[in-house]
Amino acid sequence: MTEDYLTINKDVWNADAANWIDFARAQWSLKALEWGTWGNLESTLKLLPKDMAGMNAIELGCGTGYVSFWMHQRGARVTGIDISPKQLATARTLAEEHAADITFVEGNAEATELPGGGFDFAISEYGASIWCPPQAWLTEAWRLLRPGGQLVFLGNHPLSLICSPLDGAPAERRLHRPYRDMWGADWTQVPIEPTGVCFNLTTASWMALFSKIGFVVTQYQELYAPDEAMGTRAAVPADWAKSYPVEQVWHLQKPE
């Protein structure tokens, strides 16, 4: 694992922030909410509580803040935290345009410095869920949640990683790296679209980590591309993602 992943990932997202503004505007304006690379619908997945009135919610690794806005629309008091000031600048601009009272904090989702036990609900979609070491950010999420609080996070499925060539080319129907002892991947030096350092675990290792921290798994979802999907997104071809899970969603609870 690259030790300086925090600086690397911060620099990656600051450099790429302008390329996500149009996407962010579209996400902030959605009427039918959708998740992940292939736009799976919230009406089917149900990642968010339908009514969040009176809830304190936090998005860990909020980026441009559209998930924070979705929670705000459902009545929650929302805090979004992200390490990239340029991503947060987009989030704040859009919050002002939508007259949304959301607190956006520049900081590390592994060590937020926010008070413990203050949140009813926490979520991460391709934020802390893939850009931070799992034990670090999940331990912080546990600290932030009140007893009975829920955490939902969406990220790459382990299978999509082990089927991805080492040079960053699109995923294939063959294995390119070991599954055993998986920790993630360093994409900083690949010749095809170098990016940052991402993290993942085997399914058994995720389960062991949840148990160690104290989380209870309440639901697990594996996401595929819709039947009508075409092309390649995030280095995963649609035909691959229709046959194999491209993403996973964990629903966790901190016991009372």
PDB file of C-alpha atoms in Angstrom:
ATOM      1  CA  MET A   1       0.000   0.000   0.000  1.00  0.00           C
ATOM      2  CA  THR A   2       1.293   3.477  -0.877  1.00  0.00           C
ATOM      3  CA  GLU A   3       1.896   5.276   2.414  1.00  0.00           C
ATOM      4  CA  ASP A   4       1.167   8.768   1.092  1.00  0.00           C
ATOM      5  CA  TYR A   5      -2.270   7.856  -0.266  1.00  0.00           C
ATOM      6  CA  LEU A   6      -3.971  10.834   1.415  1.00  0.00           C
ATOM      7  CA  THR A   7      -1.883  13.413  -0.427  1.00  0.00           C
ATOM      8  CA  ILE A   8      -2.051  11.440  -3.675  1.00  0.00           C
ATOM      9  CA  ASN A   9      -5.830  11.114  -3.587  1.00  0.00           C
ATOM     10  CA  LYS A  10      -6.345  14.730  -2.545  1.00  0.00           C
ATOM     11  CA  ASP A  11      -4.193  15.903  -5.460  1.00  0.00           C
ATOM     12  CA  VAL A  12      -6.030  13.584  -7.884  1.00  0.00           C
ATOM     13  CA  TRP A  13      -9.438  14.937  -6.925  1.00  0.00           C
ATOM     14  CA  ASN A  14      -8.351  18.570  -6.885  1.00  0.00           C
ATOM     15  CA  ALA A  15      -6.888  18.163 -10.371  1.00  0.00           C
ATOM     16  CA  ASP A  16     -10.002  16.391 -11.679  1.00  0.00           C
ATOM     17  CA  ALA A  17     -12.655  18.487  -9.932  1.00  0.00           C
ATOM     18  CA  ALA A  18     -13.541  20.624 -12.947  1.00  0.00           C
ATOM     19  CA  ASN A  19     -14.360  17.493 -14.953  1.00  0.00           C
ATOM     20  CA  TRP A  20     -17.113  16.549 -12.477  1.00  0.00           C
ATOM     21  CA  ILE A  21     -19.047  19.816 -12.393  1.00  0.00           C
ATOM     22  CA  ASP A  22     -21.517  18.937 -15.160  1.00  0.00           C
ATOM     23  CA  PHE A  23     -22.104  15.487 -13.628  1.00  0.00           C
ATOM     24  CA  ALA A  24     -22.637  17.090 -10.236  1.00  0.00           C
ATOM     25  CA  ARG A  25     -25.211  19.528 -11.589  1.00  0.00           C
ATOM     26  CA  ALA A  26     -27.132  16.656 -13.157  1.00  0.00           C
ATOM     27  CA  GLN A  27     -27.051  14.626  -9.925  1.00  0.00           C
ATOM     28  CA  TRP A  28     -28.243  17.564  -7.836  1.00  0.00           C
ATOM     29  CA  SER A  29     -31.201  17.943 -10.211  1.00  0.00           C
ATOM     30  CA  LEU A  30     -32.314  14.301 -10.376  1.00  0.00           C
ATOM     31  CA  LYS A  31     -35.952  13.538  -9.689  1.00  0.00           C
ATOM     32  CA  ALA A  32     -35.442   9.745  -9.729  1.00  0.00           C
ATOM     33  CA  LEU A  33     -32.307   9.197  -7.628  1.00  0.00           C
ATOM     34  CA  GLU A  34     -29.699   6.787  -8.960  1.00  0.00           C
ATOM     35  CA  TRP A  35     -26.526   5.210  -7.634  1.00  0.00           C
ATOM     36  CA  GLY A  36     -23.134   4.076  -8.788  1.00  0.00           C
ATOM     37  CA  THR A  37     -21.474   3.821 -12.155  1.00  0.00           C
ATOM     38  CA  TRP A  38     -24.508   2.437 -13.985  1.00  0.00           C
ATOM     39  CA  GLY A  39     -27.285   4.479 -12.394  1.00  0.00           C
ATOM     40  CA  ASN A  40     -29.164   1.844 -10.419  1.00  0.00           C
ATOM     41  CA  LEU A  41     -32.342   3.426  -9.078  1.00  0.00           C
ATOM     42  CA  GLU A  42     -32.896   4.358  -5.448  1.00  0.00           C
ATOM     43  CA  SER A  43     -36.504   3.221  -5.810  1.00  0.00           C
ATOM     44  CA  THR A  44     -35.153  -0.320  -6.208  1.00  0.00           C
ATOM     45  CA  LEU A  45     -32.051  -0.254  -3.972  1.00  0.00           C
ATOM     46  CA  LYS A  46     -33.428   1.812  -1.053  1.00  0.00           C
ATOM     47  CA  LEU A  47     -30.062   3.004   0.268  1.00  0.00           C
ATOM     48  CA  LEU A  48     -31.621   6.013   2.005  1.00  0.00           C
ATOM     49  CA  PRO A  49     -34.406   6.105   4.596  1.00  0.00           C
ATOM     50  CA  LYS A  50     -37.521   7.430   2.871  1.00  0.00           C
ATOM     51  CA  ASP A  51     -38.215   9.940   5.639  1.00  0.00           C
ATOM     52  CA  MET A  52     -35.150  11.483   7.296  1.00  0.00           C
ATOM     53  CA  ALA A  53     -36.956  14.273   9.153  1.00  0.00           C
ATOM     54  CA  GLY A  54     -35.192  15.026  12.424  1.00  0.00           C
ATOM     55  CA  MET A  55     -32.178  12.844  11.591  1.00  0.00           C
ATOM     56  CA  ASN A  56     -28.556  13.970  11.762  1.00  0.00           C
ATOM     57  CA  ALA A  57     -26.784  12.519   8.723  1.00  0.00           C
ATOM     58  CA  ILE A  58     -23.217  12.580   7.450  1.00  0.00           C
ATOM     59  CA  GLU A  59     -21.698  11.804   4.053  1.00  0.00           C
ATOM     60  CA  LEU A  60     -18.129  10.534   4.336  1.00  0.00           C
ATOM     61  CA  GLY A  61     -16.104  11.590   1.320  1.00  0.00           C
ATOM     62  CA  CYS A  62     -18.924  13.721  -0.070  1.00  0.00           C
ATOM     63  CA  GLY A  63     -17.192  15.063  -3.192  1.00  0.00           C
ATOM     64  CA  THR A  64     -19.640  17.376  -4.951  1.00  0.00           C
ATOM     65  CA  GLY A  65     -22.271  16.736  -2.297  1.00  0.00           C
ATOM     66  CA  TYR A  66     -25.228  15.407  -4.267  1.00  0.00           C
ATOM     67  CA  VAL A  67     -25.916  12.564  -1.821  1.00  0.00           C
ATOM     68  CA  SER A  68     -25.841  15.115   0.980  1.00  0.00           C
ATOM     69  CA  PHE A  69     -28.461  17.100  -0.940  1.00  0.00           C
ATOM     70  CA  TRP A  70     -30.650  14.023  -1.402  1.00  0.00           C
ATOM     71  CA  MET A  71     -30.625  13.508   2.368  1.00  0.00           C
ATOM     72  CA  HIS A  72     -31.378  17.192   2.918  1.00  0.00           C
ATOM     73  CA  GLN A  73     -34.397  16.840   0.613  1.00  0.00           C
ATOM     74  CA  ARG A  74     -35.653  14.020   2.834  1.00  0.00           C
ATOM     75  CA  GLY A  75     -35.536  16.229   5.889  1.00  0.00           C
ATOM     76  CA  ALA A  76     -32.156  15.453   7.457  1.00  0.00           C
ATOM     77  CA  ARG A  77     -29.672  17.856   9.001  1.00  0.00           C
ATOM     78  CA  VAL A  78     -26.643  17.025   6.871  1.00  0.00           C
ATOM     79  CA  THR A  79     -22.880  17.287   7.173  1.00  0.00           C
ATOM     80  CA  GLY A  80     -20.638  16.387   4.243  1.00  0.00           C
ATOM     81  CA  ILE A  81     -16.883  15.956   4.691  1.00  0.00           C
ATOM     82  CA  ASP A  82     -14.264  15.681   1.962  1.00  0.00           C
ATOM     83  CA  ILE A  83     -10.513  16.080   1.631  1.00  0.00           C
ATOM     84  CA  SER A  84     -10.648  17.994  -1.678  1.00  0.00           C
ATOM     85  CA  PRO A  85     -11.299  21.748  -1.397  1.00  0.00           C
ATOM     86  CA  LYS A  86     -12.029  22.007  -5.109  1.00  0.00           C
ATOM     87  CA  GLN A  87     -14.690  19.298  -4.951  1.00  0.00           C
ATOM     88  CA  LEU A  88     -16.177  21.065  -1.931  1.00  0.00           C
ATOM     89  CA  ALA A  89     -16.220  24.347  -3.836  1.00  0.00           C
ATOM     90  CA  THR A  90     -18.565  22.726  -6.352  1.00  0.00           C
ATOM     91  CA  ALA A  91     -20.694  21.299  -3.532  1.00  0.00           C
ATOM     92  CA  ARG A  92     -21.013  24.692  -1.844  1.00  0.00           C
ATOM     93  CA  THR A  93     -21.866  26.444  -5.106  1.00  0.00           C
ATOM     94  CA  LEU A  94     -24.632  23.959  -5.852  1.00  0.00           C
ATOM     95  CA  ALA A  95     -25.951  24.107  -2.297  1.00  0.00           C
ATOM     96  CA  GLU A  96     -26.265  27.876  -2.651  1.00  0.00           C
ATOM     97  CA  GLU A  97     -28.012  27.498  -6.015  1.00  0.00           C
ATOM     98  CA  HIS A  98     -30.497  25.025  -4.511  1.00  0.00           C
ATOM     99  CA  ALA A  99     -30.929  27.028  -1.275  1.00  0.00           C
ATOM    100  CA  ALA A 100     -29.844  23.948   0.684  1.00  0.00           C
ATOM    101  CA  ASP A 101     -28.584  24.409   4.241  1.00  0.00           C
ATOM    102  CA  ILE A 102     -25.858  21.747   4.311  1.00  0.00           C
ATOM    103  CA  THR A 103     -22.635  21.883   6.333  1.00  0.00           C
ATOM    104  CA  PHE A 104     -19.637  21.023   4.157  1.00  0.00           C
ATOM    105  CA  VAL A 105     -16.364  20.397   5.993  1.00  0.00           C
ATOM    106  CA  GLU A 106     -12.896  20.093   4.502  1.00  0.00           C
ATOM    107  CA  GLY A 107     -11.255  17.184   6.290  1.00  0.00           C
ATOM    108  CA  ASN A 108     -10.242  13.549   6.400  1.00  0.00           C
ATOM    109  CA  ALA A 109     -13.093  11.041   6.734  1.00  0.00           C
ATOM    110  CA  GLU A 110     -10.729   8.788   8.705  1.00  0.00           C
ATOM    111  CA  ALA A 111     -10.357  11.439  11.431  1.00  0.00           C
ATOM    112  CA  THR A 112     -13.136  14.002  11.121  1.00  0.00           C
ATOM    113  CA  GLU A 113     -12.625  15.755  14.488  1.00  0.00           C
ATOM    114  CA  LEU A 114     -16.427  15.916  14.727  1.00  0.00           C
ATOM    115  CA  PRO A 115     -18.125  14.996  18.019  1.00  0.00           C
ATOM    116  CA  GLY A 116     -18.759  11.292  18.552  1.00  0.00           C
ATOM    117  CA  GLY A 117     -22.215   9.749  18.802  1.00  0.00           C
ATOM    118  CA  GLY A 118     -23.906  12.628  17.034  1.00  0.00           C
ATOM    119  CA  PHE A 119     -25.246  11.027  13.856  1.00  0.00           C
ATOM    120  CA  ASP A 120     -28.217   8.787  13.145  1.00  0.00           C
ATOM    121  CA  PHE A 121     -27.165   7.888   9.611  1.00  0.00           C
ATOM    122  CA  ALA A 122     -23.886   7.817   7.666  1.00  0.00           C
ATOM    123  CA  ILE A 123     -23.300   7.070   4.004  1.00  0.00           C
ATOM    124  CA  SER A 124     -20.476   6.868   1.476  1.00  0.00           C
ATOM    125  CA  GLU A 125     -20.784   6.346  -2.275  1.00  0.00           C
ATOM    126  CA  TYR A 126     -17.335   6.077  -3.864  1.00  0.00           C
ATOM    127  CA  GLY A 127     -15.985   8.390  -1.177  1.00  0.00           C
ATOM    128  CA  ALA A 128     -14.324   7.141   1.980  1.00  0.00           C
ATOM    129  CA  SER A 129     -15.690   3.739   0.959  1.00  0.00           C
ATOM    130  CA  ILE A 130     -12.912   3.298  -1.628  1.00  0.00           C
ATOM    131  CA  TRP A 131     -10.375   6.098  -1.047  1.00  0.00           C
ATOM    132  CA  CYS A 132      -9.645   5.397   2.643  1.00  0.00           C
ATOM    133  CA  PRO A 133      -8.293   2.235   4.326  1.00  0.00           C
ATOM    134  CA  PRO A 134     -11.353   0.327   5.551  1.00  0.00           C
ATOM    135  CA  GLN A 135     -10.327  -0.083   9.181  1.00  0.00           C
ATOM    136  CA  ALA A 136      -9.537   3.625   9.518  1.00  0.00           C
ATOM    137  CA  TRP A 137     -12.714   5.110   8.096  1.00  0.00           C
ATOM    138  CA  LEU A 138     -15.082   2.431   9.418  1.00  0.00           C
ATOM    139  CA  THR A 139     -13.732   2.896  12.947  1.00  0.00           C
ATOM    140  CA  GLU A 140     -14.366   6.634  12.596  1.00  0.00           C
ATOM    141  CA  ALA A 141     -17.874   5.996  11.252  1.00  0.00           C
ATOM    142  CA  TRP A 142     -18.568   3.813  14.294  1.00  0.00           C
ATOM    143  CA  ARG A 143     -17.410   6.636  16.586  1.00  0.00           C
ATOM    144  CA  LEU A 144     -19.592   9.200  14.820  1.00  0.00           C
ATOM    145  CA  LEU A 145     -22.802   7.146  14.965  1.00  0.00           C
ATOM    146  CA  ARG A 146     -25.087   7.035  17.946  1.00  0.00           C
ATOM    147  CA  PRO A 147     -26.108   3.582  19.258  1.00  0.00           C
ATOM    148  CA  GLY A 148     -28.649   2.226  16.783  1.00  0.00           C
ATOM    149  CA  GLY A 149     -27.242   4.414  13.995  1.00  0.00           C
ATOM    150  CA  GLN A 150     -26.906   3.096  10.448  1.00  0.00           C
ATOM    151  CA  LEU A 151     -24.082   3.147   7.913  1.00  0.00           C
ATOM    152  CA  VAL A 152     -24.553   2.435   4.207  1.00  0.00           C
ATOM    153  CA  PHE A 153     -21.666   2.388   1.755  1.00  0.00           C
ATOM    154  CA  LEU A 154     -21.251   1.650  -1.931  1.00  0.00           C
ATOM    155  CA  GLY A 155     -17.994   0.864  -3.724  1.00  0.00           C
ATOM    156  CA  ASN A 156     -16.304  -1.443  -6.184  1.00  0.00           C
ATOM    157  CA  HIS A 157     -17.077  -5.130  -5.918  1.00  0.00           C
ATOM    158  CA  PRO A 158     -13.902  -7.176  -5.225  1.00  0.00           C
ATOM    159  CA  LEU A 159     -14.539  -9.155  -8.409  1.00  0.00           C
ATOM    160  CA  SER A 160     -14.332  -6.024 -10.553  1.00  0.00           C
ATOM    161  CA  LEU A 161     -10.886  -5.334  -9.123  1.00  0.00           C
ATOM    162  CA  ILE A 162      -9.380  -8.776  -9.612  1.00  0.00           C
ATOM    163  CA  CYS A 163     -10.694  -8.813 -13.194  1.00  0.00           C
ATOM    164  CA  SER A 164      -9.070  -5.437 -13.992  1.00  0.00           C
ATOM    165  CA  PRO A 165      -5.733  -5.556 -15.869  1.00  0.00           C
ATOM    166  CA  LEU A 166      -2.744  -4.118 -14.030  1.00  0.00           C
ATOM    167  CA  ASP A 167      -2.276  -1.406 -16.675  1.00  0.00           C
ATOM    168  CA  GLY A 168      -5.706   0.121 -16.037  1.00  0.00           C
ATOM    169  CA  ALA A 169      -7.372  -1.329 -19.149  1.00  0.00           C
ATOM    170  CA  PRO A 170     -11.084  -2.259 -18.964  1.00  0.00           C
ATOM    171  CA  ALA A 171     -12.128  -5.270 -16.875  1.00  0.00           C
ATOM    172  CA  GLU A 172     -12.001  -8.656 -18.586  1.00  0.00           C
ATOM    173  CA  ARG A 173     -13.502 -12.103 -18.054  1.00  0.00           C
ATOM    174  CA  ARG A 174     -10.276 -13.386 -16.548  1.00  0.00           C
ATOM    175  CA  LEU A 175      -8.370 -12.879 -13.301  1.00  0.00           C
ATOM    176  CA  HIS A 176      -5.469 -10.418 -13.228  1.00  0.00           C
ATOM    177  CA  ARG A 177      -4.494 -10.280  -9.557  1.00  0.00           C
ATOM    178  CA  PRO A 178      -4.834 -12.424  -6.438  1.00  0.00           C
ATOM    179  CA  TYR A 179      -8.024 -12.394  -4.408  1.00  0.00           C
ATOM    180  CA  ARG A 180      -6.309 -13.656  -1.270  1.00  0.00           C
ATOM    181  CA  ASP A 181      -4.946 -10.836   0.916  1.00  0.00           C
ATOM    182  CA  MET A 182      -6.571  -8.183  -1.287  1.00  0.00           C
ATOM    183  CA  TRP A 183      -6.087  -4.629   0.008  1.00  0.00           C
ATOM    184  CA  GLY A 184      -6.937  -2.516  -3.066  1.00  0.00           C
ATOM    185  CA  ALA A 185      -4.885  -1.097  -5.940  1.00  0.00           C
ATOM    186  CA  ASP A 186      -2.422   1.686  -6.662  1.00  0.00           C
ATOM    187  CA  TRP A 187      -3.405   3.296  -9.958  1.00  0.00           C
ATOM    188  CA  THR A 188      -0.897   6.170  -9.791  1.00  0.00           C
ATOM    189  CA  GLN A 189       1.651   4.703 -12.212  1.00  0.00           C
ATOM    190  CA  VAL A 190      -0.533   2.834 -14.702  1.00  0.00           C
ATOM    191  CA  PRO A 191      -0.131   3.953 -18.355  1.00  0.00           C
ATOM    192  CA  ILE A 192      -3.900   4.113 -18.986  1.00  0.00           C
ATOM    193  CA  GLU A 193      -5.594   6.968 -17.086  1.00  0.00           C
ATOM    194  CA  PRO A 194      -3.480   6.982 -13.899  1.00  0.00           C
ATOM    195  CA  THR A 195      -5.512   7.990 -10.853  1.00  0.00           C
ATOM    196  CA  GLY A 196      -5.099   7.450  -7.120  1.00  0.00           C
ATOM    197  CA  VAL A 197      -4.907   4.709  -4.519  1.00  0.00           C
ATOM    198  CA  CYS A 198      -8.130   2.792  -3.841  1.00  0.00           C
ATOM    199  CA  PHE A 199      -8.962   0.214  -1.186  1.00  0.00           C
ATOM    200  CA  ASN A 200     -10.971  -2.994  -1.105  1.00  0.00           C
ATOM    201  CA  LEU A 201     -11.114  -6.289   0.762  1.00  0.00           C
ATOM    202  CA  THR A 202     -12.254  -9.835   0.209  1.00  0.00           C
ATOM    203  CA  THR A 203     -15.817 -10.456   1.334  1.00  0.00           C
ATOM    204  CA  ALA A 204     -14.607 -12.509   4.299  1.00  0.00           C
ATOM    205  CA  SER A 205     -12.219  -9.732   5.329  1.00  0.00           C
ATOM    206  CA  TRP A 206     -15.004  -7.134   5.180  1.00  0.00           C
ATOM    207  CA  MET A 207     -17.142  -9.337   7.411  1.00  0.00           C
ATOM    208  CA  ALA A 208     -14.307  -9.902   9.878  1.00  0.00           C
ATOM    209  CA  LEU A 209     -13.616  -6.171  10.060  1.00  0.00           C
ATOM    210  CA  PHE A 210     -17.269  -5.318  10.704  1.00  0.00           C
ATOM    211  CA  SER A 211     -17.328  -7.849  13.540  1.00  0.00           C
ATOM    212  CA  LYS A 212     -14.078  -6.517  15.006  1.00  0.00           C
ATOM    213  CA  ILE A 213     -15.359  -2.940  15.054  1.00  0.00           C
ATOM    214  CA  GLY A 214     -18.805  -3.962  16.294  1.00  0.00           C
ATOM    215  CA  PHE A 215     -21.058  -3.365  13.287  1.00  0.00           C
ATOM    216  CA  VAL A 216     -23.927  -5.704  12.473  1.00  0.00           C
ATOM    217  CA  VAL A 217     -24.637  -6.390   8.801  1.00  0.00           C
ATOM    218  CA  THR A 218     -28.334  -5.842   8.066  1.00  0.00           C
ATOM    219  CA  GLN A 219     -28.219  -6.191   4.264  1.00  0.00           C
ATOM    220  CA  TYR A 220     -25.758  -6.795   1.420  1.00  0.00           C
ATOM    221  CA  GLN A 221     -26.369  -5.936  -2.237  1.00  0.00           C
ATOM    222  CA  GLU A 222     -24.416  -6.742  -5.402  1.00  0.00           C
ATOM    223  CA  LEU A 223     -25.048  -4.345  -8.287  1.00  0.00           C
ATOM    224  CA  TYR A 224     -24.985  -5.049 -12.023  1.00  0.00           C
ATOM    225  CA  ALA A 225     -25.354  -2.843 -15.089  1.00  0.00           C
ATOM    226  CA  PRO A 226     -28.952  -2.572 -16.363  1.00  0.00           C
ATOM    227  CA  ASP A 227     -29.897  -4.745 -19.333  1.00  0.00           C
ATOM    228  CA  GLU A 228     -30.021  -1.720 -21.645  1.00  0.00           C
ATOM    229  CA  ALA A 229     -26.532  -0.475 -20.682  1.00  0.00           C
ATOM    230  CA  MET A 230     -23.927  -0.010 -23.400  1.00  0.00           C
ATOM    231  CA  GLY A 231     -20.307   1.109 -23.669  1.00  0.00           C
ATOM    232  CA  THR A 232     -17.682   1.267 -20.925  1.00  0.00           C
ATOM    233  CA  ARG A 233     -17.836   3.250 -17.696  1.00  0.00           C
ATOM    234  CA  ALA A 234     -15.059   3.596 -15.110  1.00  0.00           C
ATOM    235  CA  ALA A 235     -13.007   0.980 -17.014  1.00  0.00           C
ATOM    236  CA  VAL A 236     -15.798  -1.608 -16.822  1.00  0.00           C
ATOM    237  CA  PRO A 237     -17.571  -2.675 -20.035  1.00  0.00           C
ATOM    238  CA  ALA A 238     -21.362  -2.923 -19.860  1.00  0.00           C
ATOM    239  CA  ASP A 239     -21.326  -6.539 -21.067  1.00  0.00           C
ATOM    240  CA  TRP A 240     -19.004  -7.459 -18.196  1.00  0.00           C
ATOM    241  CA  ALA A 241     -21.116  -5.600 -15.650  1.00  0.00           C
ATOM    242  CA  LYS A 242     -24.297  -7.351 -16.805  1.00  0.00           C
ATOM    243  CA  SER A 243     -22.757 -10.736 -15.994  1.00  0.00           C
ATOM    244  CA  TYR A 244     -20.692  -9.931 -12.903  1.00  0.00           C
ATOM    245  CA  PRO A 245     -21.295  -7.587  -9.954  1.00  0.00           C
ATOM    246  CA  VAL A 246     -19.496  -4.306 -10.544  1.00  0.00           C
ATOM    247  CA  GLU A 247     -20.402  -2.767  -7.181  1.00  0.00           C
ATOM    248  CA  GLN A 248     -21.390  -3.773  -3.672  1.00  0.00           C
ATOM    249  CA  VAL A 249     -23.486  -2.071  -1.020  1.00  0.00           C
ATOM    250  CA  TRP A 250     -23.135  -2.845   2.676  1.00  0.00           C
ATOM    251  CA  HIS A 251     -25.874  -1.870   5.141  1.00  0.00           C
ATOM    252  CA  LEU A 252     -24.553  -1.817   8.714  1.00  0.00           C
ATOM    253  CA  GLN A 253     -25.894  -0.894  12.128  1.00  0.00           C
ATOM    254  CA  LYS A 254     -24.231   0.095  15.366  1.00  0.00           C
ATOM    255  CA  PRO A 255     -26.090  -1.888  18.039  1.00  0.00           C
ATOM    256  CA  GLU A 256     -28.107  -0.100  20.694  1.00  0.00           C
TER     257      GLU A 256
END
